[in-house]
Each structure stands twice: as C-alpha cells, then as structure tokens.
CSV table of C-alpha atoms in Angstrom, one decimal:
chain,number,residue,atom,x,y,z
B,149,MET,CA,0.0,0.0,0.0
B,150,VAL,CA,2.8,2.4,1.0
B,151,ILE,CA,4.7,1.7,-2.3
B,152,LEU,CA,1.5,2.0,-4.3
B,153,ILE,CA,0.6,5.4,-2.8
B,154,ALA,CA,4.2,6.7,-3.4
B,155,LEU,CA,4.1,5.4,-7.0
B,156,VAL,CA,0.8,7.2,-7.7
B,157,TYR,CA,2.2,10.5,-6.3
B,158,VAL,CA,5.4,10.2,-8.4
B,159,ILE,CA,3.5,9.5,-11.6
B,160,VAL,CA,1.1,12.4,-10.9
B,161,GLY,CA,4.0,14.8,-10.1
B,162,VAL,CA,6.2,13.8,-13.0
B,163,VAL,CA,3.3,14.0,-15.6
B,164,GLU,CA,2.1,17.4,-14.2
B,165,VAL,CA,5.6,18.9,-14.3
B,166,LEU,CA,6.1,17.6,-17.9
B,167,LEU,CA,2.9,19.3,-18.9
B,168,TRP,CA,4.1,22.7,-17.6
B,169,GLU,CA,4.8,25.2,-20.4
B,170,LYS,CA,7.8,26.7,-18.5
B,171,ARG,CA,9.8,24.8,-15.8
B,172,ASP,CA,10.9,27.6,-13.4
B,173,GLY,CA,13.4,26.3,-10.8
B,174,ASN,CA,11.7,28.1,-7.8
B,175,LYS,CA,8.3,26.8,-8.8
B,176,LEU,CA,9.6,23.3,-9.2
B,177,ALA,CA,11.3,23.4,-5.8
B,178,VAL,CA,8.0,24.6,-4.1
B,179,TYR,CA,6.0,22.0,-6.0
B,180,VAL,CA,8.3,19.1,-5.1
B,181,VAL,CA,8.3,20.1,-1.4
B,182,LEU,CA,4.5,20.4,-1.3
B,183,MET,CA,4.1,17.1,-3.1
B,184,ILE,CA,6.5,15.4,-0.6
B,185,MET,CA,4.5,16.8,2.3
B,186,SER,CA,1.3,15.6,0.7
B,187,LEU,CA,2.8,12.2,0.1
B,188,VAL,CA,3.9,11.9,3.8
B,189,PHE,CA,0.3,12.8,4.9
B,190,ALA,CA,-1.1,10.2,2.5
B,191,GLU,CA,1.3,7.6,3.7
B,192,LEU,CA,0.4,8.3,7.3
B,193,MET,CA,-3.3,8.0,6.4
B,194,GLY,CA,-2.5,4.7,4.5
B,195,THR,CA,-0.8,3.3,7.6
B,196,GLY,CA,-3.7,4.2,9.9
B,197,VAL,CA,-2.0,7.1,11.7
B,198,HIS,CA,-4.3,9.8,12.9
B,199,ILE,CA,-3.0,13.4,13.1
B,200,PRO,CA,-5.3,16.1,14.5
B,201,VAL,CA,-6.0,19.0,12.1
B,202,ILE,CA,-5.1,22.2,13.9
B,203,SER,CA,-5.9,25.8,13.1
B,204,PRO,CA,-3.1,28.3,13.8
B,205,ILE,CA,-5.2,31.0,15.5
B,206,GLY,CA,-7.3,28.4,17.2
B,207,GLU,CA,-4.3,27.0,18.9
B,208,VAL,CA,-3.2,30.4,20.1
B,209,ILE,CA,-6.7,31.0,21.5
B,210,SER,CA,-6.8,27.7,23.3
B,211,LEU,CA,-3.3,28.5,24.8
B,212,VAL,CA,-4.5,31.9,26.0
B,213,LYS,CA,-7.6,30.3,27.5
B,214,LYS,CA,-5.4,27.8,29.4
B,215,LEU,CA,-3.1,30.6,30.6
B,216,ILE,CA,-6.1,32.7,31.8
B,217,GLN,CA,-7.7,29.7,33.6
B,218,GLY,CA,-4.4,28.8,35.2
B,219,GLY,CA,-3.7,25.6,37.2
B,220,SER,CA,-1.8,22.6,35.9
P,156,MET,CA,-3.7,35.5,-15.6
P,157,ASN,CA,-6.5,37.9,-15.3
P,158,GLU,CA,-9.9,36.3,-14.8
P,159,VAL,CA,-12.8,38.6,-15.0
P,160,THR,CA,-16.1,37.2,-13.7
P,161,ALA,CA,-19.4,38.4,-15.1
P,162,ASP,CA,-21.9,39.5,-12.4
P,163,ARG,CA,-24.5,36.9,-13.3
P,164,HIS,CA,-22.0,34.1,-13.2
P,165,GLY,CA,-20.5,35.4,-10.0
P,166,ILE,CA,-23.9,35.5,-8.3
P,167,ALA,CA,-24.6,31.9,-9.3
P,168,LEU,CA,-21.2,30.9,-7.9
P,169,VAL,CA,-21.9,32.6,-4.5
P,170,VAL,CA,-25.3,30.9,-4.3
P,171,LEU,CA,-23.9,27.5,-5.0
P,172,TYR,CA,-21.0,28.1,-2.7
P,173,LEU,CA,-23.3,29.0,0.2
P,174,LEU,CA,-25.7,26.2,-0.5
P,175,GLY,CA,-22.6,23.9,-0.7
P,176,SER,CA,-22.7,21.2,1.9
P,177,THR,CA,-25.2,23.2,4.0
P,178,VAL,CA,-28.4,22.1,2.3
P,179,ILE,CA,-28.5,18.7,3.9
P,180,PHE,CA,-27.8,19.7,7.5
P,181,GLY,CA,-30.4,20.6,10.0
P,182,LEU,CA,-29.1,24.1,10.7
P,183,GLY,CA,-30.4,26.2,13.6
P,184,GLY,CA,-32.1,23.2,15.2
P,185,ARG,CA,-31.6,24.6,18.7
P,186,ALA,CA,-34.2,27.2,17.8
P,187,GLY,CA,-36.8,24.4,17.7
P,188,THR,CA,-40.1,25.5,16.0
P,189,ASP,CA,-38.6,29.0,15.4
P,190,VAL,CA,-35.8,27.9,13.0
P,191,TRP,CA,-37.4,30.0,10.3
P,192,LEU,CA,-37.1,33.0,12.6
P,193,ALA,CA,-33.4,32.1,13.3
P,194,PHE,CA,-32.8,32.1,9.6
P,195,LEU,CA,-34.4,35.5,9.2
P,196,VAL,CA,-32.3,36.9,12.1
P,197,ALA,CA,-29.1,35.3,10.7
P,198,ILE,CA,-29.7,36.8,7.2
P,199,ALA,CA,-30.5,40.2,8.7
P,200,VAL,CA,-27.3,40.2,10.9
P,201,GLY,CA,-25.2,38.6,8.2
P,202,PHE,CA,-26.2,41.2,5.5
P,203,PRO,CA,-24.1,44.1,6.9
P,204,PHE,CA,-21.1,41.7,7.0
P,205,ALA,CA,-21.6,40.7,3.4
P,206,LEU,CA,-21.8,44.4,2.6
P,207,MET,CA,-18.5,45.0,4.4
P,208,TYR,CA,-16.8,42.1,2.5
P,209,ALA,CA,-18.0,43.7,-0.8
P,210,ARG,CA,-16.9,47.1,0.3
P,211,ILE,CA,-13.4,45.8,1.2
P,212,ARG,CA,-13.1,44.4,-2.4
P,213,VAL,CA,-14.2,47.7,-3.8
P,214,LEU,CA,-11.8,49.8,-1.7
P,215,LEU,CA,-8.7,47.7,-2.2
P,216,PRO,CA,-6.7,48.6,-5.2
P,217,GLY,CA,-5.3,46.0,-7.6
P,218,GLU,CA,-6.7,43.1,-9.5
P,219,GLY,CA,-6.6,40.5,-6.7
P,220,LEU,CA,-7.1,40.9,-3.0
P,221,TRP,CA,-3.4,40.2,-2.4
P,222,GLU,CA,-2.2,43.3,-4.3
P,223,GLY,CA,-4.7,45.4,-2.4
P,224,LEU,CA,-3.8,44.0,1.0
P,225,LYS,CA,-0.1,44.5,0.3
P,226,SER,CA,-0.5,48.2,-0.5
P,227,LEU,CA,-2.9,48.7,2.4
P,228,LEU,CA,-1.2,46.8,5.2
P,229,GLY,CA,2.4,46.3,4.1
P,230,ILE,CA,3.9,43.0,3.2
P,231,TRP,CA,4.2,41.2,6.5
P,232,PRO,CA,0.7,42.0,7.9
P,233,ALA,CA,-0.7,41.1,4.4
P,234,ARG,CA,1.2,37.8,4.6
P,235,PHE,CA,-0.3,37.1,8.1
P,236,VAL,CA,-3.8,37.7,6.7
P,237,ALA,CA,-3.1,35.5,3.6
P,238,PHE,CA,-1.7,32.7,5.7
P,239,ASN,CA,-4.8,32.6,7.9
P,240,TYR,CA,-7.3,32.7,5.1
P,241,GLY,CA,-5.3,30.2,3.1
P,242,PHE,CA,-5.3,27.8,6.1
P,243,PHE,CA,-9.0,28.4,6.8
P,244,ALA,CA,-9.9,27.6,3.2
P,245,TRP,CA,-7.7,24.5,3.2
P,246,ARG,CA,-9.3,23.3,6.4
P,247,LEU,CA,-12.8,24.1,5.1
P,248,SER,CA,-12.0,21.9,2.1
P,249,PHE,CA,-11.3,19.0,4.4
P,250,LEU,CA,-14.6,19.5,6.2
P,251,VAL,CA,-16.7,19.7,3.0
P,252,ALA,CA,-14.9,16.7,1.5
P,253,ARG,CA,-15.6,14.8,4.7
P,254,ASP,CA,-19.2,15.8,4.6
P,255,PHE,CA,-19.3,14.3,1.0
P,256,SER,CA,-18.0,11.0,2.1
P,257,GLU,CA,-20.0,10.8,5.4
P,258,PHE,CA,-23.2,11.6,3.5
P,259,ILE,CA,-22.6,9.0,0.8
P,260,ARG,CA,-21.7,6.4,3.4
P,261,THR,CA,-24.6,7.2,5.7
P,262,VAL,CA,-27.3,7.2,3.1
P,263,SER,CA,-26.2,4.5,0.6
P,264,LEU,CA,-22.6,3.1,0.3
P,265,ASP,CA,-22.1,2.1,4.0
P,266,ASN,CA,-19.3,-0.4,3.3
P,267,THR,CA,-17.3,1.9,1.0
P,268,PRO,CA,-14.0,3.2,2.5
P,269,GLN,CA,-14.1,7.0,3.3
P,270,VAL,CA,-11.2,7.7,1.0
P,271,VAL,CA,-13.0,6.5,-2.2
P,272,PRO,CA,-15.7,9.2,-2.5
P,273,VAL,CA,-13.2,11.8,-1.4
P,274,LEU,CA,-10.7,10.7,-4.0
P,275,PHE,CA,-13.2,11.1,-6.9
P,276,SER,CA,-14.6,14.4,-5.7
P,277,VAL,CA,-11.1,15.8,-5.2
P,278,ALA,CA,-10.1,14.7,-8.7
P,279,VAL,CA,-13.0,16.7,-10.2
P,280,CYS,CA,-12.4,19.7,-7.9
P,281,LEU,CA,-8.7,19.7,-8.8
P,282,TRP,CA,-9.6,19.9,-12.5
P,283,ALA,CA,-12.1,22.7,-11.9
P,284,ALA,CA,-9.6,24.7,-9.7
P,285,LYS,CA,-7.0,24.5,-12.4
P,286,ALA,CA,-9.5,25.9,-14.9
P,287,GLY,CA,-9.9,28.9,-12.6
P,288,ILE,CA,-12.7,30.9,-11.0
P,289,GLU,CA,-14.1,32.4,-14.2
P,290,VAL,CA,-14.7,28.9,-15.6
P,291,LEU,CA,-16.2,27.7,-12.3
P,292,ALA,CA,-18.5,30.8,-12.3
P,293,ARG,CA,-19.7,30.1,-15.8
P,294,TRP,CA,-20.3,26.4,-14.8
P,295,SER,CA,-22.2,27.6,-11.8
P,296,SER,CA,-24.5,29.8,-13.9
P,297,ILE,CA,-25.5,26.7,-15.9
P,298,PHE,CA,-25.9,24.3,-12.9
P,299,ILE,CA,-27.7,26.7,-10.7
P,300,LYS,CA,-30.7,26.2,-13.0
P,301,VAL,CA,-30.5,22.4,-12.4
P,302,VAL,CA,-30.4,23.0,-8.6
P,303,LEU,CA,-33.3,25.4,-8.7
P,304,VAL,CA,-35.5,23.1,-10.8
P,305,LEU,CA,-34.8,20.1,-8.6
P,306,MET,CA,-35.6,22.1,-5.5
P,307,PHE,CA,-38.8,23.5,-7.0
P,308,ILE,CA,-40.0,20.0,-8.0
P,309,ALA,CA,-39.2,18.7,-4.5
P,310,LEU,CA,-41.0,21.6,-3.0
P,311,ILE,CA,-44.1,21.1,-5.1
P,312,LEU,CA,-44.2,17.4,-4.4
P,313,LEU,CA,-43.8,18.0,-0.7
P,314,ALA,CA,-46.7,20.5,-0.6
P,315,LYS,CA,-49.3,18.0,0.6
P,316,ASP,CA,-47.1,16.9,3.5
P,317,ILE,CA,-46.6,20.5,4.8
P,318,ASN,CA,-48.1,21.0,8.3
P,319,PHE,CA,-48.0,24.6,9.5
P,320,ASP,CA,-48.8,23.4,13.0
P,321,ASN,CA,-45.1,22.5,13.2
P,322,PHE,CA,-44.2,26.2,13.3
P,323,ARG,CA,-46.3,26.6,16.5
P,324,PRO,CA,-46.0,27.8,19.2
P,325,VAL,CA,-43.9,30.8,18.1
P,326,LEU,CA,-41.2,31.9,20.6
P,327,TYR,CA,-42.4,29.4,23.2
P,328,HIS,CA,-38.9,29.3,24.8
P,329,GLY,CA,-38.2,33.0,24.3
P,330,PHE,CA,-35.8,34.7,22.0
P,331,ILE,CA,-32.5,33.1,23.3
P,332,PRO,CA,-32.9,29.8,21.2
P,333,VAL,CA,-33.5,31.9,18.2
P,334,VAL,CA,-30.4,34.0,18.8
P,335,LEU,CA,-28.3,30.8,19.3
P,336,GLY,CA,-29.8,29.3,16.2
P,337,ALA,CA,-29.0,32.4,14.2
P,338,LEU,CA,-25.4,32.4,15.5
P,339,GLU,CA,-25.1,28.8,14.4
P,340,ILE,CA,-26.3,29.7,10.9
P,341,LEU,CA,-24.1,32.8,10.6
P,342,GLU,CA,-20.9,30.8,11.3
P,343,PHE,CA,-21.8,28.0,8.9
P,344,PRO,CA,-22.6,28.9,6.1
P,345,LEU,CA,-23.5,32.6,5.8
P,346,LEU,CA,-20.3,34.3,6.8
P,347,GLU,CA,-18.1,31.8,5.0
P,348,THR,CA,-18.8,34.3,2.2
P,349,VAL,CA,-15.6,35.9,3.4
P,350,LEU,CA,-13.5,33.4,1.5
P,351,LEU,CA,-15.0,34.7,-1.8
P,352,LEU,CA,-13.0,37.9,-1.3
P,353,TRP,CA,-9.9,35.9,-2.2
P,354,ALA,CA,-11.5,33.8,-4.9
P,355,PHE,CA,-12.4,36.4,-7.4
P,356,SER,CA,-9.7,38.0,-9.5
P,357,GLY,CA,-11.4,40.7,-11.5
P,358,PHE,CA,-14.8,42.2,-11.9
P,359,ARG,CA,-16.5,43.8,-14.9
P,360,THR,CA,-17.3,47.1,-13.1
P,361,LYS,CA,-16.5,48.9,-9.8
P,362,LYS,CA,-20.0,48.0,-8.5
P,363,SER,CA,-19.7,44.3,-9.4
P,364,PRO,CA,-18.5,43.1,-6.0
P,365,TYR,CA,-21.6,44.6,-4.4
P,366,ARG,CA,-23.9,43.0,-6.9
P,367,ILE,CA,-22.2,39.6,-6.8
P,368,ILE,CA,-21.7,39.2,-3.1
P,369,LEU,CA,-25.0,40.9,-1.9
P,370,PHE,CA,-27.4,39.3,-4.4
P,371,GLY,CA,-25.6,35.9,-4.0
P,372,PHE,CA,-25.9,36.2,-0.2
P,373,LEU,CA,-29.6,37.1,-0.3
P,374,ILE,CA,-30.6,34.5,-2.9
P,375,ALA,CA,-28.7,31.7,-1.0
P,376,GLY,CA,-30.2,32.9,2.3
P,377,ALA,CA,-33.7,32.9,0.8
P,378,ILE,CA,-33.2,29.4,-0.7
P,379,LEU,CA,-31.9,28.0,2.7
P,380,PHE,CA,-34.8,29.8,4.5
P,381,ILE,CA,-37.4,28.1,2.2
P,382,VAL,CA,-35.7,24.7,2.3
P,383,THR,CA,-35.4,24.8,6.1
P,384,GLY,CA,-39.0,26.1,6.5
P,385,VAL,CA,-40.4,23.4,4.3
P,386,THR,CA,-38.3,20.7,6.0
P,387,LEU,CA,-39.5,21.8,9.4
P,388,ALA,CA,-43.1,21.9,8.3
P,389,VAL,CA,-42.9,18.4,6.9
P,390,ILE,CA,-41.0,16.5,9.6
P,391,GLY,CA,-41.5,18.7,12.7
P,392,PRO,CA,-39.0,20.2,15.1
P,393,ASP,CA,-38.1,16.9,17.0
P,394,THR,CA,-37.2,14.9,13.9
P,395,TYR,CA,-35.5,18.0,12.5
P,396,ARG,CA,-33.2,18.1,15.5
P,397,GLY,CA,-32.9,14.4,15.9
P,398,THR,CA,-31.6,13.5,12.4
P,399,TYR,CA,-28.3,14.1,10.7
P,400,PHE,CA,-29.8,15.0,7.3
P,401,PRO,CA,-33.3,16.3,7.9
P,402,VAL,CA,-33.8,17.6,4.3
P,403,TYR,CA,-33.0,14.1,3.0
P,404,VAL,CA,-35.6,12.7,5.4
P,405,ALA,CA,-38.2,15.2,4.4
P,406,VAL,CA,-37.8,14.6,0.7
P,407,SER,CA,-37.8,10.8,1.2
P,408,ARG,CA,-41.5,11.2,2.4
P,409,ILE,CA,-42.6,12.2,-1.1
P,410,ASN,CA,-45.1,9.6,-2.3
P,411,ILE,CA,-47.4,10.4,-5.1
P,412,ALA,CA,-49.9,7.6,-5.5
P,413,GLN,CA,-47.3,4.9,-4.7
P,414,PHE,CA,-45.9,5.8,-8.1
P,415,LEU,CA,-43.4,8.7,-7.6
P,416,THR,CA,-41.3,7.8,-4.6
P,417,ARG,CA,-37.6,7.7,-3.6
P,418,LEU,CA,-36.8,11.2,-4.7
P,419,GLU,CA,-34.0,11.6,-2.2
P,420,ALA,CA,-31.5,11.5,-5.0
P,421,THR,CA,-32.5,15.1,-5.9
P,422,VAL,CA,-31.2,16.2,-2.5
P,423,ALA,CA,-28.0,14.2,-3.0
P,424,MET,CA,-27.5,15.8,-6.4
P,425,VAL,CA,-28.0,19.4,-5.1
P,426,PHE,CA,-25.5,18.6,-2.3
P,427,LEU,CA,-23.0,17.2,-4.7
P,428,ILE,CA,-23.2,20.2,-7.0
P,429,GLY,CA,-22.9,22.7,-4.2
P,430,GLY,CA,-20.2,20.7,-2.4
P,431,PHE,CA,-18.2,20.5,-5.6
P,432,VAL,CA,-18.3,24.3,-6.0
P,433,LYS,CA,-17.4,24.8,-2.3
P,434,VAL,CA,-14.4,22.5,-2.3
P,435,THR,CA,-13.2,24.1,-5.6
P,436,VAL,CA,-13.5,27.6,-4.3
P,437,CYS,CA,-11.6,26.5,-1.1
P,438,LEU,CA,-8.9,25.0,-3.2
P,439,ILE,CA,-8.6,28.2,-5.3
P,440,VAL,CA,-8.4,30.4,-2.3
P,441,ALA,CA,-5.9,28.2,-0.5
P,442,SER,CA,-3.7,28.1,-3.6
P,443,LYS,CA,-4.0,31.8,-4.2
P,444,ALA,CA,-3.1,32.6,-0.6
P,445,LEU,CA,-0.1,30.2,-0.6
P,446,SER,CA,1.2,31.6,-3.9
P,447,ALA,CA,0.9,35.1,-2.5
P,448,LEU,CA,2.8,34.1,0.6
P,449,LEU,CA,5.6,32.5,-1.4
P,450,GLY,CA,5.7,35.4,-3.9
P,451,PHE,CA,4.4,33.7,-7.0
P,452,SER,CA,2.0,35.4,-9.4
P,453,ASP,CA,0.5,32.1,-10.7
P,454,TYR,CA,-1.4,29.8,-8.2
P,455,ARG,CA,-2.3,26.9,-10.5
P,456,PHE,CA,0.8,24.9,-10.0
P,457,LEU,CA,0.0,24.7,-6.2
P,458,VAL,CA,-3.5,23.2,-6.7
P,459,THR,CA,-2.4,19.6,-7.2
P,460,PRO,CA,-0.4,19.1,-3.9
P,461,LEU,CA,-3.1,21.0,-1.9
P,462,ALA,CA,-5.9,18.9,-3.5
P,463,LEU,CA,-4.1,15.7,-2.9
P,464,SER,CA,-3.7,16.6,0.8
P,465,ILE,CA,-7.5,16.9,1.1
P,466,MET,CA,-7.7,13.1,1.2
P,467,PRO,CA,-5.7,12.6,4.4
P,468,GLY,CA,-7.1,15.9,5.8
P,469,ALA,CA,-10.7,14.7,5.3
P,470,GLN,CA,-9.9,11.5,7.2
P,471,TRP,CA,-8.4,13.4,10.1
P,472,ILE,CA,-10.8,16.3,10.5
P,473,HIS,CA,-13.6,14.2,12.1
P,474,LYS,CA,-13.8,10.9,13.7
P,475,GLY,CA,-17.3,10.2,12.4
P,476,VAL,CA,-20.8,11.4,11.5
P,477,ILE,CA,-21.6,12.4,15.1
P,478,GLU,CA,-18.6,14.7,15.2
P,479,MET,CA,-19.4,16.0,11.7
P,480,ASN,CA,-22.9,17.0,12.8
P,481,ARG,CA,-21.7,18.5,16.0
P,482,ARG,CA,-19.2,20.7,14.1
P,483,ALA,CA,-21.9,21.7,11.5
P,484,THR,CA,-24.3,22.8,14.2
P,485,ALA,CA,-21.8,24.3,16.6
P,486,LEU,CA,-22.0,27.8,17.8
P,487,TRP,CA,-19.6,30.5,16.6
P,488,GLN,CA,-16.1,29.4,17.6
P,489,PRO,CA,-13.4,32.0,18.4
P,490,TYR,CA,-11.3,30.9,15.4
P,491,GLU,CA,-14.3,31.5,13.0
P,492,VAL,CA,-15.1,34.9,14.7
P,493,ILE,CA,-11.5,36.1,14.0
P,494,ILE,CA,-11.6,34.9,10.4
P,495,GLN,CA,-15.1,36.0,9.6
P,496,VAL,CA,-15.5,39.1,11.6
P,497,ILE,CA,-12.4,40.6,13.3
P,498,ILE,CA,-9.9,40.5,10.5
P,499,PRO,CA,-12.3,41.7,7.8
P,500,THR,CA,-13.5,44.5,10.1
P,501,VAL,CA,-9.9,45.7,10.9
P,502,VAL,CA,-9.0,45.6,7.2
P,503,TRP,CA,-12.2,47.5,6.3
P,504,ILE,CA,-11.6,50.2,8.9
P,505,ILE,CA,-8.0,50.7,7.8
P,506,ALA,CA,-9.0,50.8,4.1
P,507,GLU,CA,-11.7,53.4,4.8
P,508,VAL,CA,-9.4,55.6,6.9
P,509,LYS,CA,-6.6,55.4,4.3
P,510,MET,CA,-9.0,56.1,1.5
P,511,ARG,CA,-10.3,59.2,3.3
P,512,LYS,CA,-6.8,60.4,4.0
P,513,LYS,CA,-5.3,59.7,0.6
P,514,GLY,CA,-8.5,59.7,-1.4
P,515,PRO,CA,-8.0,59.6,-5.1
P,516,VAL,CA,-4.3,58.6,-4.8
P,517,PHE,CA,-5.2,55.4,-3.0
P,518,ARG,CA,-7.9,54.8,-5.6
P,519,ARG,CA,-5.7,55.6,-8.5
P,520,SER,CA,-3.2,52.9,-7.5
P,521,GLY,CA,-5.9,50.4,-8.3
P,522,LYS,CA,-7.5,49.6,-11.6
C-alpha cells in the first residue's frame, strides 16, 4: 500500500511537471516540497496514523484560554 | 492570468458556494419551532457583514485581493492575513470533503471506505480549480438552474405533507434559542462568504462586488430559508433536530400515489453540485493565498499538492458522522469569529481611513 501510494504520487507529479509550459526552478522546488508533504500525509493515512487537524489562530486562542484559567 | 467574472456568473457561484454542503444539514435546530425566525435573524445580521466584504473588495486597489492588501497593510501583515485565510480555506475543504464521504456512506454506500468518494470528488475539484474561478462561475451559472429546478420540483411534491402546526408555538422558549440558532447559521454557512474575497480575481465594473456578493448572499439565504422552513413543516422540530440529514428525510417522504417515490436522489444531487463548488473555491483560495505568501503570481501549480492533501485531511478532521454533525451545528467558535468578523473589520476600517486620507491617490493605484 505504501509503495502504491508513493508510485501514484510520483506519476502524478512527473506527468504534471512535464505538462508545464515553463519549468521555473523556484516553482519546481516549491511544488516538489509540497508534493512530498502531501505524500507523507497520504502515507500516514494509509498506515492508519491519525493526526489532529489544527488551526493556527485556534491553537493560540486555546493556549491563551489555558493561561487565563491557570492551574496545571 | 486575469480572470474577469461576469456579475450573473458570480452571483450563481456565490449561491452554490453558500448552499454547498449546507443544504443537507439541520441548521439552527436549537431554535426548535422557530428555525425560520433564526434564519431571518441570521440573514439580517449577516447582510451588513456581506456588505462589508463587498466594500473591502471595492476599496482595495489592484486586480486580486493580495495586491490590495499588500499596498494597504504592508507585506508582513498582508502575509499574516493571507496565511490565515489560506489555512482556513484549506481546512474548510477538508470539512466539506468529509461531509461528502459521510453523507454518501450514511445514506447508501455504507461499506465503501471513506477515501473513495473523497478521491473522486477531489479529482474533479482539482480539474475545476485549475480551470480557474471564471470557468467555475460560468459552470455555476448553468448548474444553478438544475439546482433550482430540482428544489422547486421537490417543494411542489412536498406541498401535501406540509403541516403549518409544526411552526407553532412561536417563541415558546423565548428569543434566546432563536439567537443561538442564528449564530449557528451565521458561522456556517452565511459568513463563509468571506473566502470569496480571495476567490475572485477581477470584476466587470466597480460595483460588481456589491452585486455579486450581496445578491448571491440574499438569494442563497432565501433558498436556505425556504428549504429549512419546508423541511421543518414536513418533519416537525423533533425529527429536524434528531436526524443528521433532515432535508433528506423530508424529501424521502414524497409519495405520489405509490408511483413517484424515492426522490432523495434530488437532495444528493444538489448537495454534490454545491459541495463541488465549495471545495473548488476553497482550493482556489488556499492556492492563491499560498502563492501570494511565497511570492508567485500564478497559483495553479499549487493546486495539485493542496488537492491531494485533502484526502488525508478529510480523514483526520472528524472521527465520524456524530462529530461532523456537532461541528456543523456548533455555535460560533473564536477561530471563526476572528476569520469571519475581526480580521475583515480591521481591514475594512484601515481601508476606509486610508482612502479618506489619501483619497484619489489610493484609488488611482488600483484599476
């Protein structure tokens, strides 16, 4: 399963980049990094790992709430 | 690439975006028999916010929102705003994609893995997001007719099951449940209109943002009001609150002489059309915000990785249908208040003050 997911991502990534009219280095680097991140998420999902989806401001708010409430 | 959206197409897009995944949920259920009143209050309270969103889009110079924010706030505050809206859109796409798969699993394909419906819906949304907002708006202007016809047919066929006693007693528990129901409806879906600020690239005229956002908001609000009212009148407040998909339950009661039955598919179709538009808009907004953050002018090359990440995100955002329903009918969370109310209000005030100070100069720097 892990290999299959990786293979699908590689095929999608390579085909899409080949279809680009211009292959700018910066764009390519960002694209590769994001595809790798997405692949890691997909692999984690495929292996049954559950990661909570956070929201940046939401985390700050809950931290402030905890600080105001105090205690351990 | 400059994408100019015609007003008529833009309005259709706003309507389908707001109907999105909303149309199947029992929103405002905590208002009991006064859900219809909660909707009216939510529309009345939400309208000034929609007006503010349109005003921001008119005031900010430049083609996209990013150029306007950059010249208004400076690069780093604009990046902060872009990051938060991009993340909000990305997260919202997880929620809507999960709604898709939960709905499909709950009503028909109960043994299908969650990831399968998400995979197919994401593939279509990816394609549409790459085509751009203008194409999506034109598509919406065609498919809104399908949605309206389906809803009208369902409404006519449900007419004999409508029982107006389900609206009574009015305000039996006072006005507080109505206010709570209205807050619930404001957060999801009415003030999610804020994301459309980022979605549109260009407009035909200076007044187009007003026309698109305000008409779209009012039409979607009216449709949701009618759908909710009819659903409540058919199934009653207890069933409305007690089921995950009350509109689906109401339409399933259509039975014309034992001949015309099982019309729930119409609800599913409306949901799928609206959900498709919503996920696509979220993808476009997340890609635009991220490309702005990273300093790229084109957003399309970011769509694929972001779309592919929806699959794991949709699995992780909820644990099941109970949590999905709790989230959909939750009261305004602080995170949503910041994204939907506080940041737009701050941006609007700064834009108004700067425009009054600099006047024509600020305006001239735009289109």
